[in-house]
Amino acid sequence: MANIRTLKTSFTGGEISPEMFGRIDDVKFQNGLAICRNFVVKPHGPVENRAGFSFVRAAKDSSKRVRLIPFTFSTDQTMVLEMGAGYFRFHTNGSTLMSGSVPYEVVAPYTEADLFDIHYVQSGDVLTLVHPNYAPRELRRLGATNWQLTTIAFVPAITAPTGVTAVAAGHTEAKYTYKYVVTAIDADGTGESVASAVSTVTGNLFETGATVTISWSPVAGASRYQVYKLQAGLYGYLGETNTTSLIDDNIAPDLSATPPRYDDPFSGVGNYPAAVSYYEQRRVFAGTRNKPQTVWMTKAGTETNMAYSIPVRDDDRIAFRVAAREANTIRHIVPLTQLMLLTSSAEWQVGTSNSDVLSPSTINVKPQSYVGASNVQPVIINNTLIYGAARGGHVRELAYNWQAGGHLTGDLSLRTHHLFDNLDVLDMAYSKAPLPVVWFVSSSGKLLGLTYVPEQQVGAWHQHDTDGVFESCAVVAEGREDVLYVVVRRHINGQDVRYIERQETRQFVDQADAFFVDSGLRYEGVPADTFTGLGHLEGKTVSILADGAVHPQRVVTGGQITLDVEASTVQIGLPYQADMQTLPLAAQLRDGSFAQGRFKNVNKVWLRVHRSSGIWTGPSMDELVESKQRTTEPYGSPPALKTEEIQIVLTPTWADSGQVCLRQTDPLPLTVVNITSEVALGG
């Protein structure tokens, strides 16, 4: 039979499980890949080998796991927090925040076993941290090297007035008893103390000219005071003053405004929340061990005020229990268009009844699905929630569907289950720019990426590995890009170490600035051939890019290496291999039959590449042919990056699949736009 040519125009299907190879009818099959390893799928179709990771610093104690948490104070001030057993460290722009000659640290109470169960939310320069074993805490940024970790107090900071007295005057007969209490308002005007001790006086305010003067001692930090009067069993609002006395001349108290009542729902072991977030100007907590399905929201416009009144007011703190069939702990609180609660068995929507305002009297809770979430903190993309499934290790999305009139959940890893089955997602983070990628740390030690654009139906998986094990990840904005930081456990010089590493940019202009090594360092300066400071890679074989040219690998000895030639821009680090493989050929032939069921031989391929070099291609990973790199470049300069269509004649090999394999082993970029294959078909 004559040769046929096939064109693969896009790779937005990402990596697909081998069990999907027969689903040529699936929408993702034509754009999918059998292997996408250390390649990133771009949302508009091409694939590119991932940029390398630069070395930031070793963890404080490499014998213990650490976790990374993002902190964004403003668009140009971001930090990655290294949270370890008993401490926080801070990293930004590839460097560690120092205090003199040592890393700046904040003491923390958390143990290694608890790190990955801590949930957090940020507001301004305050990071709220919760865990069911610890009282909720705030990490506050007061300055570049001034951070404070404090336990949150849910009782008013301002004290109640003392020395309250009531003196009646102007009456002829003391026929009635009057009772008063006074509260103090703090300087911000948002916190009100508990009521003072009751002051009682007899008199007759119904007589003309009769008064009661209520006085009290000043309270430190108070901006004003409020006075309440007893009537019909309740203390109603009488008046407000910024002095230390108030005159009652038979003022009718407002019984709809009563002194605040406080209870601290998070006091004591068993009462510490496991989930936290913000919603409609309230800080929200949930998931204590004693009340696993109860949600608490602070007073409107406050973060720690748990005050409520009798009768209830719309801005009072809110406390309610989700009436579910199973008593599963609320694991996550997520603010979308409405508040979502995720437990280990269901997803719930918190809304309002007969009102647009969230208040203690309008709370309405409805189930959305019965799947359940893992304890890994989810991420929000546009108005879609990405979270780990409670069982099975898969990743799911939760989004509003107007046809269903609620939120629906779907399995994002259905076509790529070989990367998730019998494994767990340990951590996740989302990068918006330059590519929209959700990053996941798998219990397999791999870093998984999901190029995700829900409005374009793009969801492409890719897997990434290194000479070590990925353990945590976080993303923060640095400049014009979102930057991925990871914790990697490596075996260096006979011992296990944990390194904080930062993914470098792929937006380089000069070929000499390309960074495609892991745990790497960059040198820029006067030409040199000996490079030191590589002790963190002692005994390792490293790849080298020197002034844009690939240099033969070296073994780090005594923390240094020596090159054959001097260079002024050098990247040195651990090599990694990027592989991709197309899916089995499933072309329809002229007679209406399919190429499946026939032996195939891929004779040639045409690769449309962009700014690429160091390309190996073949019918299998064991039969790769290198594309000719050097053409017209002058002697002594590196081969230029190619942006063109490259023809490669492959080693003749008959097989049943007709797949094409590509590999990049050099510390150079490779971007594949499309692949055209010439395939000979057998009987």
PDB file of C-alpha atoms in Angstrom, residues 440-633:
ATOM      1  CA  PHE A 440       0.246  19.167  41.623  1.00  0.00           C
ATOM      2  CA  VAL A 441       2.716  17.257  43.771  1.00  0.00           C
ATOM      3  CA  SER A 442       1.960  13.534  43.576  1.00  0.00           C
ATOM      4  CA  SER A 443       2.827  10.882  46.161  1.00  0.00           C
ATOM      5  CA  SER A 444       4.747   9.242  43.307  1.00  0.00           C
ATOM      6  CA  GLY A 445       7.330  12.035  43.700  1.00  0.00           C
ATOM      7  CA  LYS A 446       6.427  13.590  40.360  1.00  0.00           C
ATOM      8  CA  LEU A 447       5.245  17.088  39.625  1.00  0.00           C
ATOM      9  CA  LEU A 448       2.075  17.011  37.537  1.00  0.00           C
ATOM     10  CA  GLY A 449       0.905  19.926  35.449  1.00  0.00           C
ATOM     11  CA  LEU A 450      -2.536  20.701  34.064  1.00  0.00           C
ATOM     12  CA  THR A 451      -2.742  23.368  31.386  1.00  0.00           C
ATOM     13  CA  TYR A 452      -6.241  24.574  32.117  1.00  0.00           C
ATOM     14  CA  VAL A 453      -8.449  27.045  30.243  1.00  0.00           C
ATOM     15  CA  PRO A 454     -12.017  26.006  31.096  1.00  0.00           C
ATOM     16  CA  GLU A 455     -13.752  28.510  28.821  1.00  0.00           C
ATOM     17  CA  GLN A 456     -11.846  27.023  25.842  1.00  0.00           C
ATOM     18  CA  GLN A 457     -12.271  23.400  26.982  1.00  0.00           C
ATOM     19  CA  VAL A 458      -8.507  23.040  27.331  1.00  0.00           C
ATOM     20  CA  GLY A 459      -7.347  20.619  30.009  1.00  0.00           C
ATOM     21  CA  ALA A 460      -4.005  19.006  29.128  1.00  0.00           C
ATOM     22  CA  TRP A 461      -1.953  16.944  31.592  1.00  0.00           C
ATOM     23  CA  HIS A 462       1.832  16.674  31.597  1.00  0.00           C
ATOM     24  CA  GLN A 463       4.187  14.977  34.043  1.00  0.00           C
ATOM     25  CA  HIS A 464       7.544  16.199  35.297  1.00  0.00           C
ATOM     26  CA  ASP A 465      10.365  14.476  37.129  1.00  0.00           C
ATOM     27  CA  THR A 466      13.857  15.288  38.296  1.00  0.00           C
ATOM     28  CA  ASP A 467      16.802  13.655  40.023  1.00  0.00           C
ATOM     29  CA  GLY A 468      14.846  13.551  43.260  1.00  0.00           C
ATOM     30  CA  VAL A 469      11.336  13.668  44.686  1.00  0.00           C
ATOM     31  CA  PHE A 470       8.987  16.653  44.575  1.00  0.00           C
ATOM     32  CA  GLU A 471       7.372  17.258  47.983  1.00  0.00           C
ATOM     33  CA  SER A 472       5.675  20.674  47.930  1.00  0.00           C
ATOM     34  CA  CYS A 473       4.921  23.565  45.579  1.00  0.00           C
ATOM     35  CA  ALA A 474       3.760  27.183  45.670  1.00  0.00           C
ATOM     36  CA  VAL A 475       3.318  29.937  43.084  1.00  0.00           C
ATOM     37  CA  VAL A 476       3.805  33.696  43.532  1.00  0.00           C
ATOM     38  CA  ALA A 477       3.945  36.577  41.089  1.00  0.00           C
ATOM     39  CA  GLU A 478       7.432  37.957  40.465  1.00  0.00           C
ATOM     40  CA  GLY A 479       7.616  40.656  37.830  1.00  0.00           C
ATOM     41  CA  ARG A 480       5.511  39.821  34.787  1.00  0.00           C
ATOM     42  CA  GLU A 481       5.302  36.096  35.515  1.00  0.00           C
ATOM     43  CA  ASP A 482       3.942  33.715  38.098  1.00  0.00           C
ATOM     44  CA  VAL A 483       6.861  31.696  39.419  1.00  0.00           C
ATOM     45  CA  LEU A 484       6.753  28.128  40.687  1.00  0.00           C
ATOM     46  CA  TYR A 485       8.735  27.224  43.801  1.00  0.00           C
ATOM     47  CA  VAL A 486       9.180  23.590  44.840  1.00  0.00           C
ATOM     48  CA  VAL A 487      10.656  21.514  47.630  1.00  0.00           C
ATOM     49  CA  VAL A 488      12.730  18.665  46.232  1.00  0.00           C
ATOM     50  CA  ARG A 489      14.263  15.820  48.196  1.00  0.00           C
ATOM     51  CA  ARG A 490      17.515  14.794  46.534  1.00  0.00           C
ATOM     52  CA  HIS A 491      20.265  12.297  47.323  1.00  0.00           C
ATOM     53  CA  ILE A 492      23.511  14.262  47.339  1.00  0.00           C
ATOM     54  CA  ASN A 493      26.935  13.008  48.403  1.00  0.00           C
ATOM     55  CA  GLY A 494      25.512   9.970  50.176  1.00  0.00           C
ATOM     56  CA  GLN A 495      22.703  11.665  52.103  1.00  0.00           C
ATOM     57  CA  ASP A 496      19.161  12.912  51.544  1.00  0.00           C
ATOM     58  CA  VAL A 497      18.731  16.684  51.422  1.00  0.00           C
ATOM     59  CA  ARG A 498      15.761  18.949  50.849  1.00  0.00           C
ATOM     60  CA  TYR A 499      16.184  21.973  48.624  1.00  0.00           C
ATOM     61  CA  ILE A 500      13.989  24.987  47.927  1.00  0.00           C
ATOM     62  CA  GLU A 501      14.153  25.559  44.163  1.00  0.00           C
ATOM     63  CA  ARG A 502      12.646  28.149  41.824  1.00  0.00           C
ATOM     64  CA  GLN A 503      11.578  27.542  38.237  1.00  0.00           C
ATOM     65  CA  GLU A 504      13.343  29.901  35.867  1.00  0.00           C
ATOM     66  CA  THR A 505      11.713  31.879  33.095  1.00  0.00           C
ATOM     67  CA  ARG A 506      11.412  30.644  29.549  1.00  0.00           C
ATOM     68  CA  GLN A 507      11.020  34.197  28.248  1.00  0.00           C
ATOM     69  CA  PHE A 508      14.691  34.717  27.429  1.00  0.00           C
ATOM     70  CA  VAL A 509      15.997  36.784  24.517  1.00  0.00           C
ATOM     71  CA  ASP A 510      19.617  35.648  24.250  1.00  0.00           C
ATOM     72  CA  GLN A 511      20.286  31.938  23.785  1.00  0.00           C
ATOM     73  CA  ALA A 512      23.038  32.217  26.398  1.00  0.00           C
ATOM     74  CA  ASP A 513      20.371  32.960  29.055  1.00  0.00           C
ATOM     75  CA  ALA A 514      18.446  29.712  28.516  1.00  0.00           C
ATOM     76  CA  PHE A 515      18.068  27.837  31.822  1.00  0.00           C
ATOM     77  CA  PHE A 516      17.294  24.138  31.401  1.00  0.00           C
ATOM     78  CA  VAL A 517      18.986  22.449  34.359  1.00  0.00           C
ATOM     79  CA  ASP A 518      17.645  21.544  37.806  1.00  0.00           C
ATOM     80  CA  SER A 519      18.966  22.721  41.165  1.00  0.00           C
ATOM     81  CA  GLY A 520      21.115  24.964  39.023  1.00  0.00           C
ATOM     82  CA  LEU A 521      23.136  28.120  39.430  1.00  0.00           C
ATOM     83  CA  ARG A 522      23.865  30.897  36.968  1.00  0.00           C
ATOM     84  CA  TYR A 523      27.132  32.765  36.517  1.00  0.00           C
ATOM     85  CA  GLU A 524      27.375  36.117  34.734  1.00  0.00           C
ATOM     86  CA  GLY A 525      30.626  38.021  34.790  1.00  0.00           C
ATOM     87  CA  VAL A 526      34.113  38.098  33.384  1.00  0.00           C
ATOM     88  CA  PRO A 527      35.084  35.015  31.328  1.00  0.00           C
ATOM     89  CA  ALA A 528      36.151  32.126  33.569  1.00  0.00           C
ATOM     90  CA  ASP A 529      36.662  28.388  33.346  1.00  0.00           C
ATOM     91  CA  THR A 530      36.506  27.376  37.031  1.00  0.00           C
ATOM     92  CA  PHE A 531      33.254  27.729  38.951  1.00  0.00           C
ATOM     93  CA  THR A 532      32.830  27.198  42.674  1.00  0.00           C
ATOM     94  CA  GLY A 533      29.880  27.322  45.054  1.00  0.00           C
ATOM     95  CA  LEU A 534      28.440  24.023  43.814  1.00  0.00           C
ATOM     96  CA  GLY A 535      28.664  22.191  47.127  1.00  0.00           C
ATOM     97  CA  HIS A 536      24.943  21.451  47.075  1.00  0.00           C
ATOM     98  CA  LEU A 537      25.617  19.196  44.032  1.00  0.00           C
ATOM     99  CA  GLU A 538      28.747  17.499  45.357  1.00  0.00           C
ATOM    100  CA  GLY A 539      29.478  14.251  43.498  1.00  0.00           C
ATOM    101  CA  LYS A 540      26.742  14.826  40.913  1.00  0.00           C
ATOM    102  CA  THR A 541      27.151  14.859  37.143  1.00  0.00           C
ATOM    103  CA  VAL A 542      25.977  18.245  35.892  1.00  0.00           C
ATOM    104  CA  SER A 543      24.966  19.659  32.539  1.00  0.00           C
ATOM    105  CA  ILE A 544      26.449  22.971  31.433  1.00  0.00           C
ATOM    106  CA  LEU A 545      25.377  25.688  29.024  1.00  0.00           C
ATOM    107  CA  ALA A 546      28.280  28.070  28.440  1.00  0.00           C
ATOM    108  CA  ASP A 547      27.596  31.216  26.414  1.00  0.00           C
ATOM    109  CA  GLY A 548      24.706  29.434  24.704  1.00  0.00           C
ATOM    110  CA  ALA A 549      26.683  26.307  23.769  1.00  0.00           C
ATOM    111  CA  VAL A 550      26.346  22.872  25.356  1.00  0.00           C
ATOM    112  CA  HIS A 551      29.504  21.955  27.223  1.00  0.00           C
ATOM    113  CA  PRO A 552      30.465  18.342  28.044  1.00  0.00           C
ATOM    114  CA  GLN A 553      29.100  17.233  31.409  1.00  0.00           C
ATOM    115  CA  ARG A 554      31.257  17.395  34.515  1.00  0.00           C
ATOM    116  CA  VAL A 555      31.241  15.815  37.991  1.00  0.00           C
ATOM    117  CA  VAL A 556      31.203  18.297  40.868  1.00  0.00           C
ATOM    118  CA  THR A 557      34.275  17.726  43.044  1.00  0.00           C
ATOM    119  CA  GLY A 558      35.078  19.866  46.041  1.00  0.00           C
ATOM    120  CA  GLY A 559      32.117  22.091  45.175  1.00  0.00           C
ATOM    121  CA  GLN A 560      33.549  23.145  41.812  1.00  0.00           C
ATOM    122  CA  ILE A 561      34.000  22.232  38.151  1.00  0.00           C
ATOM    123  CA  THR A 562      36.399  23.329  35.409  1.00  0.00           C
ATOM    124  CA  LEU A 563      35.373  23.912  31.792  1.00  0.00           C
ATOM    125  CA  ASP A 564      37.415  23.369  28.657  1.00  0.00           C
ATOM    126  CA  VAL A 565      36.964  26.994  27.626  1.00  0.00           C
ATOM    127  CA  GLU A 566      36.214  30.219  29.423  1.00  0.00           C
ATOM    128  CA  ALA A 567      32.685  31.598  29.342  1.00  0.00           C
ATOM    129  CA  SER A 568      30.944  34.666  30.754  1.00  0.00           C
ATOM    130  CA  THR A 569      27.337  33.353  30.999  1.00  0.00           C
ATOM    131  CA  VAL A 570      27.084  29.846  32.390  1.00  0.00           C
ATOM    132  CA  GLN A 571      24.216  27.700  33.694  1.00  0.00           C
ATOM    133  CA  ILE A 572      25.246  24.630  35.723  1.00  0.00           C
ATOM    134  CA  GLY A 573      22.890  22.062  37.225  1.00  0.00           C
ATOM    135  CA  LEU A 574      21.424  18.597  37.156  1.00  0.00           C
ATOM    136  CA  PRO A 575      20.381  17.290  33.727  1.00  0.00           C
ATOM    137  CA  TYR A 576      16.848  16.164  33.017  1.00  0.00           C
ATOM    138  CA  GLN A 577      15.309  14.515  29.991  1.00  0.00           C
ATOM    139  CA  ALA A 578      12.202  15.740  28.186  1.00  0.00           C
ATOM    140  CA  ASP A 579      10.267  13.076  26.243  1.00  0.00           C
ATOM    141  CA  MET A 580       7.122  13.153  24.156  1.00  0.00           C
ATOM    142  CA  GLN A 581       5.451  10.420  22.133  1.00  0.00           C
ATOM    143  CA  THR A 582       2.463  10.668  19.831  1.00  0.00           C
ATOM    144  CA  LEU A 583      -0.533   8.363  20.130  1.00  0.00           C
ATOM    145  CA  PRO A 584      -0.894   5.267  17.906  1.00  0.00           C
ATOM    146  CA  LEU A 585      -1.803   6.215  14.359  1.00  0.00           C
ATOM    147  CA  ALA A 586      -5.563   6.105  13.808  1.00  0.00           C
ATOM    148  CA  ALA A 587      -5.962   7.608  10.331  1.00  0.00           C
ATOM    149  CA  GLN A 588      -8.907   6.670   8.153  1.00  0.00           C
ATOM    150  CA  LEU A 589      -7.893   5.322   4.733  1.00  0.00           C
ATOM    151  CA  ARG A 590      -9.459   5.969   1.339  1.00  0.00           C
ATOM    152  CA  ASP A 591     -11.294   2.656   1.328  1.00  0.00           C
ATOM    153  CA  GLY A 592     -13.009   3.589   4.575  1.00  0.00           C
ATOM    154  CA  SER A 593     -10.896   1.338   6.782  1.00  0.00           C
ATOM    155  CA  PHE A 594      -8.549   2.517   9.503  1.00  0.00           C
ATOM    156  CA  ALA A 595      -4.801   2.287   9.882  1.00  0.00           C
ATOM    157  CA  GLN A 596      -5.297   0.279  13.026  1.00  0.00           C
ATOM    158  CA  GLY A 597      -4.766  -3.432  12.497  1.00  0.00           C
ATOM    159  CA  ARG A 598      -1.898  -2.812  10.035  1.00  0.00           C
ATOM    160  CA  PHE A 599       1.857  -2.728  10.590  1.00  0.00           C
ATOM    161  CA  LYS A 600       3.377   0.670  10.082  1.00  0.00           C
ATOM    162  CA  ASN A 601       6.770   2.172   9.365  1.00  0.00           C
ATOM    163  CA  VAL A 602       7.366   5.889   9.952  1.00  0.00           C
ATOM    164  CA  ASN A 603       9.806   6.861   7.185  1.00  0.00           C
ATOM    165  CA  LYS A 604      10.120  10.586   7.729  1.00  0.00           C
ATOM    166  CA  VAL A 605       8.821  13.313   9.974  1.00  0.00           C
ATOM    167  CA  TRP A 606       8.601  17.052   9.489  1.00  0.00           C
ATOM    168  CA  LEU A 607       8.770  18.972  12.737  1.00  0.00           C
ATOM    169  CA  ARG A 608       7.582  22.552  12.850  1.00  0.00           C
ATOM    170  CA  VAL A 609       9.631  23.980  15.728  1.00  0.00           C
ATOM    171  CA  HIS A 610      10.069  27.387  17.323  1.00  0.00           C
ATOM    172  CA  ARG A 611      13.368  28.594  18.811  1.00  0.00           C
ATOM    173  CA  SER A 612      14.608  25.048  19.298  1.00  0.00           C
ATOM    174  CA  SER A 613      17.828  23.056  19.255  1.00  0.00           C
ATOM    175  CA  GLY A 614      19.058  19.620  20.285  1.00  0.00           C
ATOM    176  CA  ILE A 615      16.228  17.559  18.757  1.00  0.00           C
ATOM    177  CA  TRP A 616      16.165  13.757  18.746  1.00  0.00           C
ATOM    178  CA  THR A 617      13.402  11.901  16.892  1.00  0.00           C
ATOM    179  CA  GLY A 618      12.560   8.282  16.187  1.00  0.00           C
ATOM    180  CA  PRO A 619       9.876   5.589  16.017  1.00  0.00           C
ATOM    181  CA  SER A 620      10.730   4.586  19.602  1.00  0.00           C
ATOM    182  CA  MET A 621      12.801   5.928  22.476  1.00  0.00           C
ATOM    183  CA  ASP A 622      15.499   3.364  21.660  1.00  0.00           C
ATOM    184  CA  GLU A 623      15.896   4.403  18.007  1.00  0.00           C
ATOM    185  CA  LEU A 624      16.342   8.152  18.030  1.00  0.00           C
ATOM    186  CA  VAL A 625      18.046  10.201  15.341  1.00  0.00           C
ATOM    187  CA  GLU A 626      19.477  13.654  16.044  1.00  0.00           C
ATOM    188  CA  SER A 627      18.492  16.524  13.826  1.00  0.00           C
ATOM    189  CA  LYS A 628      21.435  18.319  12.281  1.00  0.00           C
ATOM    190  CA  GLN A 629      21.958  21.433  14.347  1.00  0.00           C
ATOM    191  CA  ARG A 630      24.861  23.429  12.926  1.00  0.00           C
ATOM    192  CA  THR A 631      24.329  25.007   9.516  1.00  0.00           C
ATOM    193  CA  THR A 632      25.843  28.384   8.654  1.00  0.00           C
ATOM    194  CA  GLU A 633      26.930  29.554  12.105  1.00  0.00           C
TER     195      GLU A 633
END
